[in-house]
Each structure stands twice: as C-alpha cells, then as structure tokens.
Tab-separated table of C-alpha atoms in Angstrom:
chain	number	residue	atom	x	y	z
A	1	UNK	CA	-19.794	-58.776	15.766
A	2	UNK	CA	-18.737	-55.734	13.765
A	3	UNK	CA	-20.397	-56.579	10.414
A	4	UNK	CA	-22.697	-53.879	9.007
A	5	UNK	CA	-25.826	-56.036	9.437
A	6	UNK	CA	-24.957	-56.597	13.090
A	7	UNK	CA	-23.716	-53.131	14.051
A	8	UNK	CA	-24.776	-50.453	11.544
A	9	UNK	CA	-28.259	-51.803	10.960
A	10	UNK	CA	-29.206	-51.696	14.651
A	11	UNK	CA	-27.818	-48.182	14.957
A	12	UNK	CA	-29.641	-46.965	11.851
A	13	UNK	CA	-32.985	-48.583	12.663
A	14	UNK	CA	-33.182	-46.876	16.049
A	15	UNK	CA	-32.568	-43.503	14.362
A	16	UNK	CA	-36.000	-43.846	12.719
A	17	UNK	CA	-37.402	-42.605	16.037
A	18	UNK	CA	-35.413	-39.656	17.377
A	19	UNK	CA	-36.813	-40.322	20.857
A	20	UNK	CA	-34.961	-43.652	21.122
A	21	UNK	CA	-31.588	-43.342	22.779
A	22	UNK	CA	-29.321	-46.239	21.849
A	23	UNK	CA	-26.046	-46.999	23.610
A	24	UNK	CA	-23.609	-49.195	21.673
A	25	UNK	CA	-20.035	-50.120	22.546
A	26	UNK	CA	-17.367	-48.794	20.165
A	27	UNK	CA	-17.319	-50.879	17.013
A	28	UNK	CA	-13.609	-51.559	17.528
A	29	UNK	CA	-14.475	-53.535	20.664
A	30	UNK	CA	-16.507	-56.077	18.714
A	31	UNK	CA	-15.080	-59.110	16.975
A	32	UNK	CA	-14.478	-59.688	13.283
A	33	UNK	CA	-13.760	-62.696	11.088
A	34	UNK	CA	-10.265	-63.106	12.499
A	35	UNK	CA	-10.399	-61.207	15.798
A	36	UNK	CA	-12.353	-61.818	18.985
A	37	UNK	CA	-14.176	-59.069	20.815
A	38	UNK	CA	-12.459	-57.091	23.557
A	39	UNK	CA	-14.370	-58.804	26.350
A	40	UNK	CA	-12.606	-56.921	29.163
A	41	UNK	CA	-13.327	-53.639	27.399
A	42	UNK	CA	-16.999	-54.587	26.955
A	43	UNK	CA	-17.317	-55.408	30.645
A	44	UNK	CA	-15.837	-52.020	31.522
A	45	UNK	CA	-18.087	-50.225	29.012
A	46	UNK	CA	-21.215	-51.858	30.411
A	47	UNK	CA	-20.193	-51.060	33.961
A	48	UNK	CA	-20.132	-47.328	33.096
A	49	UNK	CA	-23.453	-47.389	31.241
A	50	UNK	CA	-26.080	-44.963	32.627
A	51	UNK	CA	-29.542	-46.110	33.664
A	52	UNK	CA	-31.400	-47.688	30.728
A	53	UNK	CA	-34.737	-49.406	30.144
A	54	UNK	CA	-33.437	-52.490	28.366
A	55	UNK	CA	-30.174	-54.262	27.634
A	56	UNK	CA	-29.906	-56.470	24.533
A	57	UNK	CA	-27.085	-59.002	24.639
A	58	UNK	CA	-25.342	-61.489	22.412
A	59	UNK	CA	-24.120	-63.951	25.000
A	60	UNK	CA	-21.668	-65.453	22.476
A	61	UNK	CA	-19.788	-62.150	22.468
A	62	UNK	CA	-19.718	-62.074	26.255
A	63	UNK	CA	-18.670	-65.702	26.707
A	64	UNK	CA	-16.416	-66.433	23.736
A	65	UNK	CA	-15.688	-63.127	22.005
A	66	UNK	CA	-18.257	-63.542	19.239
A	67	UNK	CA	-20.287	-66.000	17.191
A	68	UNK	CA	-17.321	-67.286	15.191
A	69	UNK	CA	-15.017	-67.514	18.256
A	70	UNK	CA	-17.742	-69.581	19.957
A	71	UNK	CA	-16.807	-72.381	17.527
A	72	UNK	CA	-13.060	-71.802	17.715
A	73	UNK	CA	-11.932	-70.596	21.144
A	74	UNK	CA	-9.970	-73.224	23.133
A	75	UNK	CA	-10.978	-72.129	26.653
A	76	UNK	CA	-12.444	-74.661	29.050
A	77	UNK	CA	-15.967	-74.825	30.429
A	78	UNK	CA	-14.704	-73.691	33.846
A	79	UNK	CA	-12.915	-70.644	32.404
A	80	UNK	CA	-15.972	-69.512	30.466
A	81	UNK	CA	-18.346	-70.145	33.370
A	82	UNK	CA	-16.203	-67.932	35.579
A	83	UNK	CA	-16.188	-65.167	32.957
A	84	UNK	CA	-19.953	-65.067	32.450
A	85	UNK	CA	-20.615	-65.238	36.190
A	86	UNK	CA	-18.552	-62.048	36.539
A	87	UNK	CA	-20.633	-60.488	33.775
A	88	UNK	CA	-23.822	-61.511	35.546
A	89	UNK	CA	-22.750	-59.550	38.609
A	90	UNK	CA	-22.281	-56.412	36.485
A	91	UNK	CA	-25.724	-56.862	34.954
A	92	UNK	CA	-27.364	-57.209	38.359
A	93	UNK	CA	-26.402	-53.622	39.167
A	94	UNK	CA	-28.177	-52.256	36.074
A	95	UNK	CA	-31.770	-53.034	37.090
A	96	UNK	CA	-32.880	-53.077	33.439
A	97	UNK	CA	-34.865	-55.619	31.468
A	98	UNK	CA	-32.408	-58.039	29.894
A	99	UNK	CA	-33.034	-59.523	26.443
A	100	UNK	CA	-30.411	-62.096	25.458
A	101	UNK	CA	-29.587	-64.525	22.683
A	102	UNK	CA	-27.138	-67.415	22.736
A	103	UNK	CA	-26.409	-69.619	19.745
A	104	UNK	CA	-26.661	-73.368	19.483
A	105	UNK	CA	-23.392	-74.208	17.764
A	106	UNK	CA	-24.001	-74.745	14.054
A	107	UNK	CA	-22.721	-77.598	11.886
A	108	UNK	CA	-21.679	-76.278	8.503
A	109	UNK	CA	-22.174	-78.724	5.620
A	110	UNK	CA	-19.009	-77.886	3.669
A	111	UNK	CA	-15.236	-78.138	3.754
A	112	UNK	CA	-14.661	-74.438	4.371
A	113	UNK	CA	-12.842	-73.414	7.550
A	114	UNK	CA	-13.226	-69.637	7.106
A	115	UNK	CA	-15.550	-69.495	10.132
A	116	UNK	CA	-14.685	-72.839	11.744
A	117	UNK	CA	-11.702	-74.635	13.245
A	118	UNK	CA	-8.769	-75.372	10.947
A	119	UNK	CA	-9.675	-79.031	10.433
A	120	UNK	CA	-13.019	-78.108	8.872
A	121	UNK	CA	-11.380	-77.730	5.442
A	122	UNK	CA	-10.726	-81.499	5.362
A	123	UNK	CA	-13.368	-82.991	7.600
A	124	UNK	CA	-16.295	-80.533	7.667
A	125	UNK	CA	-18.602	-82.549	5.424
A	126	UNK	CA	-17.732	-85.770	7.245
A	127	UNK	CA	-18.503	-84.196	10.622
A	128	UNK	CA	-21.805	-82.902	9.255
A	129	UNK	CA	-22.685	-86.364	7.910
A	130	UNK	CA	-21.636	-87.963	11.202
A	131	UNK	CA	-23.821	-85.566	13.170
A	132	UNK	CA	-26.776	-86.007	10.792
A	133	UNK	CA	-26.590	-89.823	10.801
A	134	UNK	CA	-25.911	-90.026	14.524
A	135	UNK	CA	-29.106	-88.100	15.251
A	136	UNK	CA	-31.305	-89.724	12.590
A	137	UNK	CA	-30.239	-93.353	13.008
A	138	UNK	CA	-27.516	-94.180	15.470
A	139	UNK	CA	-28.779	-92.594	18.690
A	140	UNK	CA	-32.228	-94.130	18.364
A	141	UNK	CA	-30.886	-97.518	17.319
A	142	UNK	CA	-27.808	-97.576	19.527
A	143	UNK	CA	-25.531	-97.865	16.485
A	144	UNK	CA	-22.305	-96.179	15.363
A	145	UNK	CA	-22.379	-94.477	11.976
A	146	UNK	CA	-19.728	-95.693	9.439
A	147	UNK	CA	-18.603	-92.144	8.546
A	148	UNK	CA	-16.886	-91.999	11.930
A	149	UNK	CA	-14.049	-94.073	10.443
A	150	UNK	CA	-13.294	-91.197	8.040
A	151	UNK	CA	-12.673	-88.682	10.858
A	152	UNK	CA	-9.464	-88.894	12.959
A	153	UNK	CA	-10.398	-89.664	16.596
A	154	UNK	CA	-8.573	-86.621	18.015
A	155	UNK	CA	-10.488	-84.282	15.665
A	156	UNK	CA	-13.861	-85.840	16.384
A	157	UNK	CA	-13.182	-85.741	20.131
A	158	UNK	CA	-12.160	-82.083	19.945
A	159	UNK	CA	-15.347	-81.265	18.063
A	160	UNK	CA	-17.498	-83.118	20.595
A	161	UNK	CA	-15.762	-81.391	23.528
A	162	UNK	CA	-16.420	-77.957	22.015
A	163	UNK	CA	-20.087	-78.822	21.449
A	164	UNK	CA	-20.482	-80.175	24.973
A	165	UNK	CA	-18.845	-77.068	26.468
A	166	UNK	CA	-21.166	-74.688	24.599
A	167	UNK	CA	-24.222	-76.796	25.361
A	168	UNK	CA	-23.417	-76.742	29.084
A	169	UNK	CA	-23.034	-72.963	28.966
A	170	UNK	CA	-26.481	-72.732	27.340
A	171	UNK	CA	-27.963	-74.913	30.074
A	172	UNK	CA	-26.447	-72.533	32.631
A	173	UNK	CA	-28.127	-69.566	30.924
A	174	UNK	CA	-31.417	-71.471	30.962
A	175	UNK	CA	-31.062	-71.910	34.709
A	176	UNK	CA	-30.524	-68.149	35.054
A	177	UNK	CA	-33.706	-67.516	33.091
A	178	UNK	CA	-35.669	-69.888	35.316
A	179	UNK	CA	-34.369	-67.889	38.290
A	180	UNK	CA	-35.842	-64.752	36.703
A	181	UNK	CA	-32.579	-63.126	35.615
A	182	UNK	CA	-33.496	-62.630	31.935
A	183	UNK	CA	-36.643	-60.943	30.744
A	184	UNK	CA	-36.238	-62.920	27.514
A	185	UNK	CA	-33.680	-65.569	26.589
A	186	UNK	CA	-33.499	-66.986	23.069
A	187	UNK	CA	-31.437	-69.883	21.784
A	188	UNK	CA	-30.722	-69.439	18.088
A	189	UNK	CA	-30.063	-72.157	15.544
A	190	UNK	CA	-28.783	-71.325	12.081
A	191	UNK	CA	-27.543	-73.339	9.095
A	192	UNK	CA	-29.922	-76.086	10.121
A	193	UNK	CA	-30.672	-79.433	8.547
A	194	UNK	CA	-33.465	-81.781	9.545
A	195	UNK	CA	-31.120	-83.779	11.801
A	196	UNK	CA	-27.882	-83.141	13.641
A	197	UNK	CA	-26.408	-82.480	17.064
A	198	UNK	CA	-27.585	-78.858	16.848
A	199	UNK	CA	-31.171	-79.974	16.200
A	200	UNK	CA	-30.930	-82.508	19.018
A	201	UNK	CA	-29.625	-79.858	21.435
A	202	UNK	CA	-32.445	-77.516	20.411
A	203	UNK	CA	-34.983	-80.229	21.207
A	204	UNK	CA	-33.377	-80.828	24.595
A	205	UNK	CA	-33.339	-77.126	25.475
A	206	UNK	CA	-37.005	-76.831	24.523
A	207	UNK	CA	-37.873	-79.826	26.715
A	208	UNK	CA	-36.135	-78.021	29.588
A	209	UNK	CA	-38.281	-74.924	28.972
A	210	UNK	CA	-35.984	-72.936	26.661
A	211	UNK	CA	-37.191	-70.869	23.704
A	212	UNK	CA	-35.494	-71.756	20.416
A	213	UNK	CA	-35.812	-69.835	17.147
A	214	UNK	CA	-34.357	-70.539	13.717
A	215	UNK	CA	-32.090	-67.633	12.783
A	216	UNK	CA	-28.985	-65.847	14.024
A	217	UNK	CA	-27.778	-62.405	12.982
A	218	UNK	CA	-31.252	-60.825	12.998
A	219	UNK	CA	-32.162	-61.961	16.512
A	220	UNK	CA	-30.733	-58.930	18.391
A	221	UNK	CA	-32.934	-56.792	16.112
A	222	UNK	CA	-35.919	-59.005	16.889
A	223	UNK	CA	-35.162	-58.530	20.590
A	224	UNK	CA	-35.004	-54.783	19.979
A	225	UNK	CA	-38.450	-54.951	18.373
A	226	UNK	CA	-39.711	-57.015	21.298
A	227	UNK	CA	-38.390	-54.429	23.753
A	228	UNK	CA	-40.576	-51.765	22.100
A	229	UNK	CA	-44.051	-51.538	23.645
A	230	UNK	CA	-45.698	-50.612	20.331
A	231	UNK	CA	-48.882	-52.503	19.452
A	232	UNK	CA	-48.835	-53.443	15.789
A	233	UNK	CA	-50.652	-56.016	13.661
A	234	UNK	CA	-49.428	-57.549	10.414
A	235	UNK	CA	-51.025	-59.703	7.708
A	236	UNK	CA	-48.592	-61.967	5.802
A	237	UNK	CA	-49.352	-62.308	2.076
A	238	UNK	CA	-47.384	-64.920	0.135
A	239	UNK	CA	-46.844	-64.318	-3.567
A	240	UNK	CA	-46.610	-68.101	-4.022
A	241	UNK	CA	-49.350	-69.248	-1.606
A	242	UNK	CA	-49.227	-72.881	-2.770
A	243	UNK	CA	-45.539	-73.102	-1.802
A	244	UNK	CA	-45.539	-71.543	1.655
A	245	UNK	CA	-45.031	-74.982	3.213
A	246	UNK	CA	-41.537	-75.284	1.652
A	247	UNK	CA	-38.388	-74.940	3.755
A	248	UNK	CA	-35.790	-72.209	3.123
A	249	UNK	CA	-32.093	-72.946	2.705
A	250	UNK	CA	-30.230	-73.136	6.045
A	251	UNK	CA	-33.497	-73.506	7.971
A	252	UNK	CA	-35.539	-76.393	9.281
A	253	UNK	CA	-39.076	-74.979	9.250
A	254	UNK	CA	-41.387	-73.874	6.451
A	255	UNK	CA	-41.318	-70.291	5.222
A	256	UNK	CA	-44.865	-69.902	6.547
A	257	UNK	CA	-43.779	-70.963	10.039
A	258	UNK	CA	-40.665	-68.792	9.811
A	259	UNK	CA	-42.829	-65.742	9.062
A	260	UNK	CA	-45.226	-66.593	11.890
A	261	UNK	CA	-42.418	-67.153	14.408
A	262	UNK	CA	-40.578	-63.956	13.458
A	263	UNK	CA	-43.731	-61.850	13.858
A	264	UNK	CA	-44.664	-63.401	17.190
A	265	UNK	CA	-41.094	-63.188	18.467
A	266	UNK	CA	-40.984	-59.444	17.695
A	267	UNK	CA	-44.195	-58.894	19.667
A	268	UNK	CA	-46.315	-58.278	16.572
A	269	UNK	CA	-49.894	-59.524	16.269
A	270	UNK	CA	-50.961	-61.509	13.205
A	271	UNK	CA	-54.215	-60.255	11.677
A	272	UNK	CA	-56.310	-60.486	8.527
A	273	UNK	CA	-55.587	-58.207	5.553
A	274	UNK	CA	-58.667	-56.173	6.434
A	275	UNK	CA	-57.694	-55.638	10.070
A	276	UNK	CA	-53.895	-55.437	9.862
A	277	UNK	CA	-51.934	-52.231	10.342
A	278	UNK	CA	-49.292	-53.359	7.834
A	279	UNK	CA	-49.262	-55.971	5.050
A	280	UNK	CA	-46.167	-58.172	4.867
A	281	UNK	CA	-45.547	-59.154	1.252
A	282	UNK	CA	-43.458	-62.344	1.087
A	283	UNK	CA	-41.864	-63.052	-2.287
A	284	UNK	CA	-41.429	-66.746	-1.536
A	285	UNK	CA	-40.140	-69.495	-3.802
A	286	UNK	CA	-41.586	-72.357	-5.819
A	287	UNK	CA	-40.031	-75.845	-5.522
A	288	UNK	CA	-36.916	-74.639	-3.664
A	289	UNK	CA	-35.194	-71.453	-2.585
A	290	UNK	CA	-32.551	-70.185	-4.982
A	291	UNK	CA	-29.044	-69.045	-4.121
A	292	UNK	CA	-27.413	-66.878	-6.753
A	293	UNK	CA	-23.850	-67.127	-5.480
A	294	UNK	CA	-24.041	-70.918	-5.328
A	295	UNK	CA	-25.540	-70.991	-8.851
A	296	UNK	CA	-28.659	-72.599	-7.417
A	297	UNK	CA	-31.365	-71.411	-9.779
A	298	UNK	CA	-35.013	-71.029	-8.865
A	299	UNK	CA	-38.096	-69.900	-10.742
A	300	UNK	CA	-38.168	-66.117	-10.504
A	301	UNK	CA	-41.242	-63.970	-9.943
A	302	UNK	CA	-43.112	-63.775	-13.241
A	303	UNK	CA	-46.259	-61.743	-12.588
A	304	UNK	CA	-47.196	-58.093	-12.353
A	305	UNK	CA	-46.868	-56.612	-8.872
A	306	UNK	CA	-48.803	-53.692	-7.498
A	307	UNK	CA	-48.347	-52.687	-3.854
A	308	UNK	CA	-51.480	-52.952	-1.710
A	309	UNK	CA	-53.480	-49.853	-0.807
A	310	UNK	CA	-52.603	-50.324	2.865
A	311	UNK	CA	-49.164	-49.803	4.470
A	312	UNK	CA	-46.826	-52.594	3.353
A	313	UNK	CA	-43.344	-54.086	3.706
A	314	UNK	CA	-41.558	-56.661	1.567
A	315	UNK	CA	-39.508	-59.733	2.452
A	316	UNK	CA	-37.867	-60.810	-0.809
A	317	UNK	CA	-36.841	-64.375	0.084
A	318	UNK	CA	-37.073	-66.154	-3.262
A	319	UNK	CA	-33.285	-66.455	-3.020
A	320	UNK	CA	-31.020	-66.878	-0.022
A	321	UNK	CA	-28.707	-63.872	0.065
A	322	UNK	CA	-29.798	-61.684	-2.787
A	323	UNK	CA	-32.838	-60.106	-4.385
A	324	UNK	CA	-35.071	-61.558	-7.070
A	325	UNK	CA	-34.236	-59.323	-10.057
A	326	UNK	CA	-37.565	-59.830	-11.821
A	327	UNK	CA	-39.496	-58.974	-8.681
A	328	UNK	CA	-37.426	-55.836	-8.043
A	329	UNK	CA	-38.033	-54.779	-11.633
A	330	UNK	CA	-41.792	-55.095	-11.116
A	331	UNK	CA	-41.614	-53.341	-7.755
A	332	UNK	CA	-39.766	-50.374	-9.234
A	333	UNK	CA	-42.370	-50.032	-12.026
A	334	UNK	CA	-45.255	-49.661	-9.578
A	335	UNK	CA	-43.512	-48.545	-6.402
A	336	UNK	CA	-45.552	-46.546	-3.905
A	337	UNK	CA	-43.503	-44.790	-1.243
A	338	UNK	CA	-46.554	-43.652	0.710
A	339	UNK	CA	-47.208	-46.417	3.219
A	340	UNK	CA	-43.921	-48.210	2.469
A	341	UNK	CA	-42.454	-49.832	5.584
A	342	UNK	CA	-39.359	-51.473	4.167
A	343	UNK	CA	-37.655	-54.018	1.920
A	344	UNK	CA	-35.168	-56.744	2.803
A	345	UNK	CA	-33.438	-59.585	0.966
A	346	UNK	CA	-30.221	-60.220	2.880
A	347	UNK	CA	-28.916	-63.700	3.573
A	348	UNK	CA	-31.363	-66.248	5.052
A	349	UNK	CA	-35.127	-65.895	5.184
A	350	UNK	CA	-34.958	-65.398	8.947
A	351	UNK	CA	-32.315	-62.663	8.556
A	352	UNK	CA	-34.501	-60.756	6.099
A	353	UNK	CA	-37.713	-61.195	8.072
A	354	UNK	CA	-36.404	-60.325	11.528
A	355	UNK	CA	-34.623	-57.137	10.479
A	356	UNK	CA	-37.513	-56.026	8.256
A	357	UNK	CA	-40.084	-56.476	11.021
A	358	UNK	CA	-37.912	-54.563	13.514
A	359	UNK	CA	-37.560	-51.639	11.108
A	360	UNK	CA	-41.305	-51.582	10.387
A	361	UNK	CA	-42.282	-51.794	14.044
A	362	UNK	CA	-40.048	-48.898	15.048
A	363	UNK	CA	-41.311	-46.788	12.153
A	364	UNK	CA	-44.923	-47.638	13.024
A	365	UNK	CA	-44.492	-46.637	16.662
A	366	UNK	CA	-42.144	-43.682	16.145
A	367	UNK	CA	-43.121	-40.690	18.257
A	368	UNK	CA	-40.513	-38.458	16.607
A	369	UNK	CA	-40.186	-39.890	13.095
A	370	UNK	CA	-36.957	-39.411	11.149
A	371	UNK	CA	-37.742	-40.004	7.475
A	372	UNK	CA	-34.142	-39.573	6.359
A	373	UNK	CA	-33.071	-42.421	8.646
A	374	UNK	CA	-35.767	-44.703	7.226
A	375	UNK	CA	-34.769	-43.841	3.651
A	376	UNK	CA	-31.123	-44.523	4.428
A	377	UNK	CA	-31.943	-48.069	5.553
A	378	UNK	CA	-33.938	-48.722	2.392
A	379	UNK	CA	-31.137	-47.320	0.259
A	380	UNK	CA	-28.639	-49.671	1.888
A	381	UNK	CA	-30.910	-52.695	1.501
A	382	UNK	CA	-31.588	-52.072	-2.189
A	383	UNK	CA	-27.927	-51.348	-2.963
A	384	UNK	CA	-26.610	-54.265	-0.913
A	385	UNK	CA	-29.281	-56.945	-1.395
A	386	UNK	CA	-30.244	-56.112	-4.979
A	387	UNK	CA	-27.428	-54.184	-6.680
A	388	UNK	CA	-24.473	-55.945	-5.072
A	389	UNK	CA	-25.580	-59.426	-3.994
A	390	UNK	CA	-27.876	-60.232	-6.923
A	391	UNK	CA	-25.842	-58.552	-9.653
A	392	UNK	CA	-22.382	-57.069	-9.140
A	393	UNK	CA	-21.147	-59.851	-6.875
A	394	UNK	CA	-21.804	-62.258	-9.747
A	395	UNK	CA	-19.412	-60.298	-11.989
A	396	UNK	CA	-16.355	-60.170	-9.703
A	397	UNK	CA	-14.069	-62.865	-8.315
A	398	UNK	CA	-12.380	-61.018	-5.464
A	399	UNK	CA	-12.835	-57.782	-3.475
A	400	UNK	CA	-12.261	-54.806	-5.774
A	401	UNK	CA	-13.469	-51.262	-6.336
A	402	UNK	CA	-17.127	-51.310	-7.398
A	403	UNK	CA	-18.177	-47.651	-7.220
A	404	UNK	CA	-18.458	-47.323	-10.995
A	405	UNK	CA	-20.437	-50.551	-11.302
A	406	UNK	CA	-22.845	-49.331	-8.619
A	407	UNK	CA	-23.648	-46.012	-10.345
A	408	UNK	CA	-26.536	-47.255	-12.544
A	409	UNK	CA	-28.159	-48.908	-9.524
A	410	UNK	CA	-27.617	-45.828	-7.381
A	411	UNK	CA	-29.443	-43.725	-9.958
A	412	UNK	CA	-32.480	-46.015	-9.891
A	413	UNK	CA	-32.587	-46.156	-6.083
A	414	UNK	CA	-32.085	-42.386	-5.831
A	415	UNK	CA	-35.072	-41.817	-8.103
A	416	UNK	CA	-37.155	-44.427	-6.286
A	417	UNK	CA	-36.603	-42.924	-2.827
A	418	UNK	CA	-36.155	-39.292	-3.919
A	419	UNK	CA	-32.845	-39.354	-2.108
A	420	UNK	CA	-29.419	-37.972	-3.099
A	421	UNK	CA	-26.818	-40.729	-2.984
A	422	UNK	CA	-23.090	-40.332	-2.493
A	423	UNK	CA	-21.700	-43.641	-1.319
A	424	UNK	CA	-18.450	-45.473	-0.855
A	425	UNK	CA	-18.215	-49.266	-0.654
A	426	UNK	CA	-15.963	-51.396	1.526
A	427	UNK	CA	-15.386	-55.083	2.271
A	428	UNK	CA	-15.383	-55.064	6.090
A	429	UNK	CA	-14.207	-58.674	6.366
A	430	UNK	CA	-12.085	-58.546	3.190
A	431	UNK	CA	-14.276	-61.084	1.404
A	432	UNK	CA	-17.092	-60.945	-1.153
A	433	UNK	CA	-19.806	-62.190	1.191
A	434	UNK	CA	-20.674	-58.742	2.544
A	435	UNK	CA	-20.092	-55.122	1.632
A	436	UNK	CA	-20.490	-51.981	3.680
A	437	UNK	CA	-22.346	-49.065	2.178
A	438	UNK	CA	-20.833	-45.896	3.624
A	439	UNK	CA	-22.828	-42.743	2.988
A	440	UNK	CA	-22.956	-39.093	4.022
A	441	UNK	CA	-26.611	-38.868	5.050
A	442	UNK	CA	-25.747	-38.374	8.716
C-alpha cells in the first residue's frame, strides 16, 4: 500500500546504488487505510512498463486492492479469479523474473475494526478464540468449540467464506508456481499465534509445496534483496544469547529462527563471525518482547555496547514497534559510522530484520554507491523508530504537530550521521501508528 515503509523505503533503499533503476507505480494508485488500490490503473501501468530484469509483486494489491482490502472486499472467488487471470496474461508478455508475495489472511486478537470488517469491533476476540480453539482442539477431536455460541451465525459464516475465498486464490497461485510462472512465490503470515485457521492454512500450503514465511510488510523488500545477485555472508550475534529461543510478539517462531529465515530468504549466507562480511547485531529480549505503545514492559538493555571491528548492522527488536532507549543511548556513545550497514526497529521483528537485511545487501553490493541515500534511510529509521515510536508517540494522544518535539532528537541524529536535517512530519493514515518523515535530501 502507500505507507512510507511500503513505498518510500523501497524507493530509498534502491537509491543506495545509483546503477539500480527502479520502476514504481504512482503512489496515488496504491491503497490506503480506507481506499483500495486503483487496480485498473496498475494493470495499465504495468502493461506500459519497459523491459526489466525482475518484477516484484504484492498479489493482494492485484487481487483485492491491498492487504487491508483482502480482508474486507466483498467480491466473489469467481470475480477475483477472473481479475488475476487477466493480470497473468499481462505478466506473460514481460519475460522478466517474477517475485511475488501473497498473504495468508490474518486473525487479529482484538476488538478493533480499523483494518478489518465492521463486525470485528464486537466479535474480533471471539473469532480469534474460535479459530484458535478450532485448530488446537476441535478439528483433531471432531468437536465444536463453545465460543461459537457467542458469534452470530451470519457473521461467522461471512468470516469463513472470506477465508475460504482467499485460501482458494492462494492455492491457485501455488498451481501457477508449480507450472513455472513465478521465479519465487511467498505466502506471508503475520499477527500469528500458535494455533488458528491462518496457521492451519500455512501448514496446508507447505504440504502442497508452498513456501511460507512469518512476516508481511517487509517481504517485498526481502524479495528485492533476493533479486540482487550479490554474494554476501552475515553472522548473527544476539545480545541476549540465552533468550534467542523466545518468540516475538505477532510471530510464531523463535527470534533465532526468524533471523535465520530472513537471511536465507534474502539470499544471504550465514557464516561465523570470523568469516562473515557483515555482523548482524540483534538486540533481542529477555523473558518476553516489550511493546511500548501497549504498555508491555520488558527488561531493557543494561550493558555497555561497542560496535564490532567488522562491518555491522543492528536489528533492535527488544520491543515490537519502537527502539530500546537504553540500547540507543549506548549505541550513540560508541557509534562507529565506518562499516555501519544500518539500524532498524520498526514494528515486528520480521519487519525490522527483512528491511535491514535488504538495505545492507544493496549497500554491500553497490557498484555506484550513494552515501547520501544510505544516510537518509538511517536518519528516517532513527527518527521514526527511536524518536517518534519509543518517545514522542508516548506523549501524545492524537495526531498533532510534532516538529518542535522532534528537534532535540534531530540534533542528535544529525551529529551522529554528520547530516544536515530539515524535516517535516505527517500522519499518512491520519493515525498515530505511523508517521512519514519528509525531508529535502533529494
């Protein structure tokens, strides 16, 4: 969609190498929180695209108008099948490698309908519990879960129909891949629990030969990294090595496995510290991952930190959606720009890891390196993930002007990166969850 992490970040990362030519549809064509993508316009735009090496696709945008519309749109299976078959014919004429991602419909464990159908504000938690229990107990035992009695039949049936429709579309994509149409096809699962219809569908797709990865918004960037032929090796180093078996919020695998999967998915080799091209520092969590906005506290980093002598990048995942203030403080004390390959702390662990690895891989393989572009990305990450998410967002209750509040953080980041900063800040979806850092570097 048109969020900064989905649109701007891809654009900015490719600018790290001036030899990469990126074609993106106009941002106005992509969907938002309340508006679906201009699918007809996207089809027309793709049809006019010149010859390219690779095409990276979010199939949710093509089929439904976006990730959020994939949970909301009322169209039938037949209508959507017809639409994507037309799109397939356009793609056939392009003769490029095709890297695609399609989501496994999530099940949000709350009564918030901001990104779901209207009835989620009353029955979201019940539907989540129904799905969880149905997978864990009822399916295996042939039983019906009692929470079903708390959900009106018409609502539960509508939810099941939407799931079945999207699952059948995913099975169609899998058939295309088995025919050789996609170079890579990924099924993404986000906001995962240990059980649920989404987990069950993931298992079924894997049994049919599909590739499933935990994550969502970062996956197009991971596909971008995969499309690069650069050979690069990375050594993960966990700051809490005894806790790397713990599972992040909104995910269903350990942070260690998440790191491993994200590296392998991006086409990066895993090596020892001695042999690696780049060290991946993971500021992971003890006991459980924190979440500042949800007031879910966690034990913050409490040691000295000195960057390694080798090239390094940092995934700050002690919290979901927001930096660890104590870690950032230590990082700024001993920061070494030489050999720095990036920092990330936005949203889920998978989001941070996938985007960070993409940025590092493109910088590592850049034939015509653009340092200003790299610095811009780091500026945005520090000001968004650290200044805004971990600090200023905690002080405000609704979207408002924050330029004055950001000034002290801008000064620190400007000194850190030796970069003049003149930013404006916007709420692209008119909510506190994300901001857009608009600058004049380009």
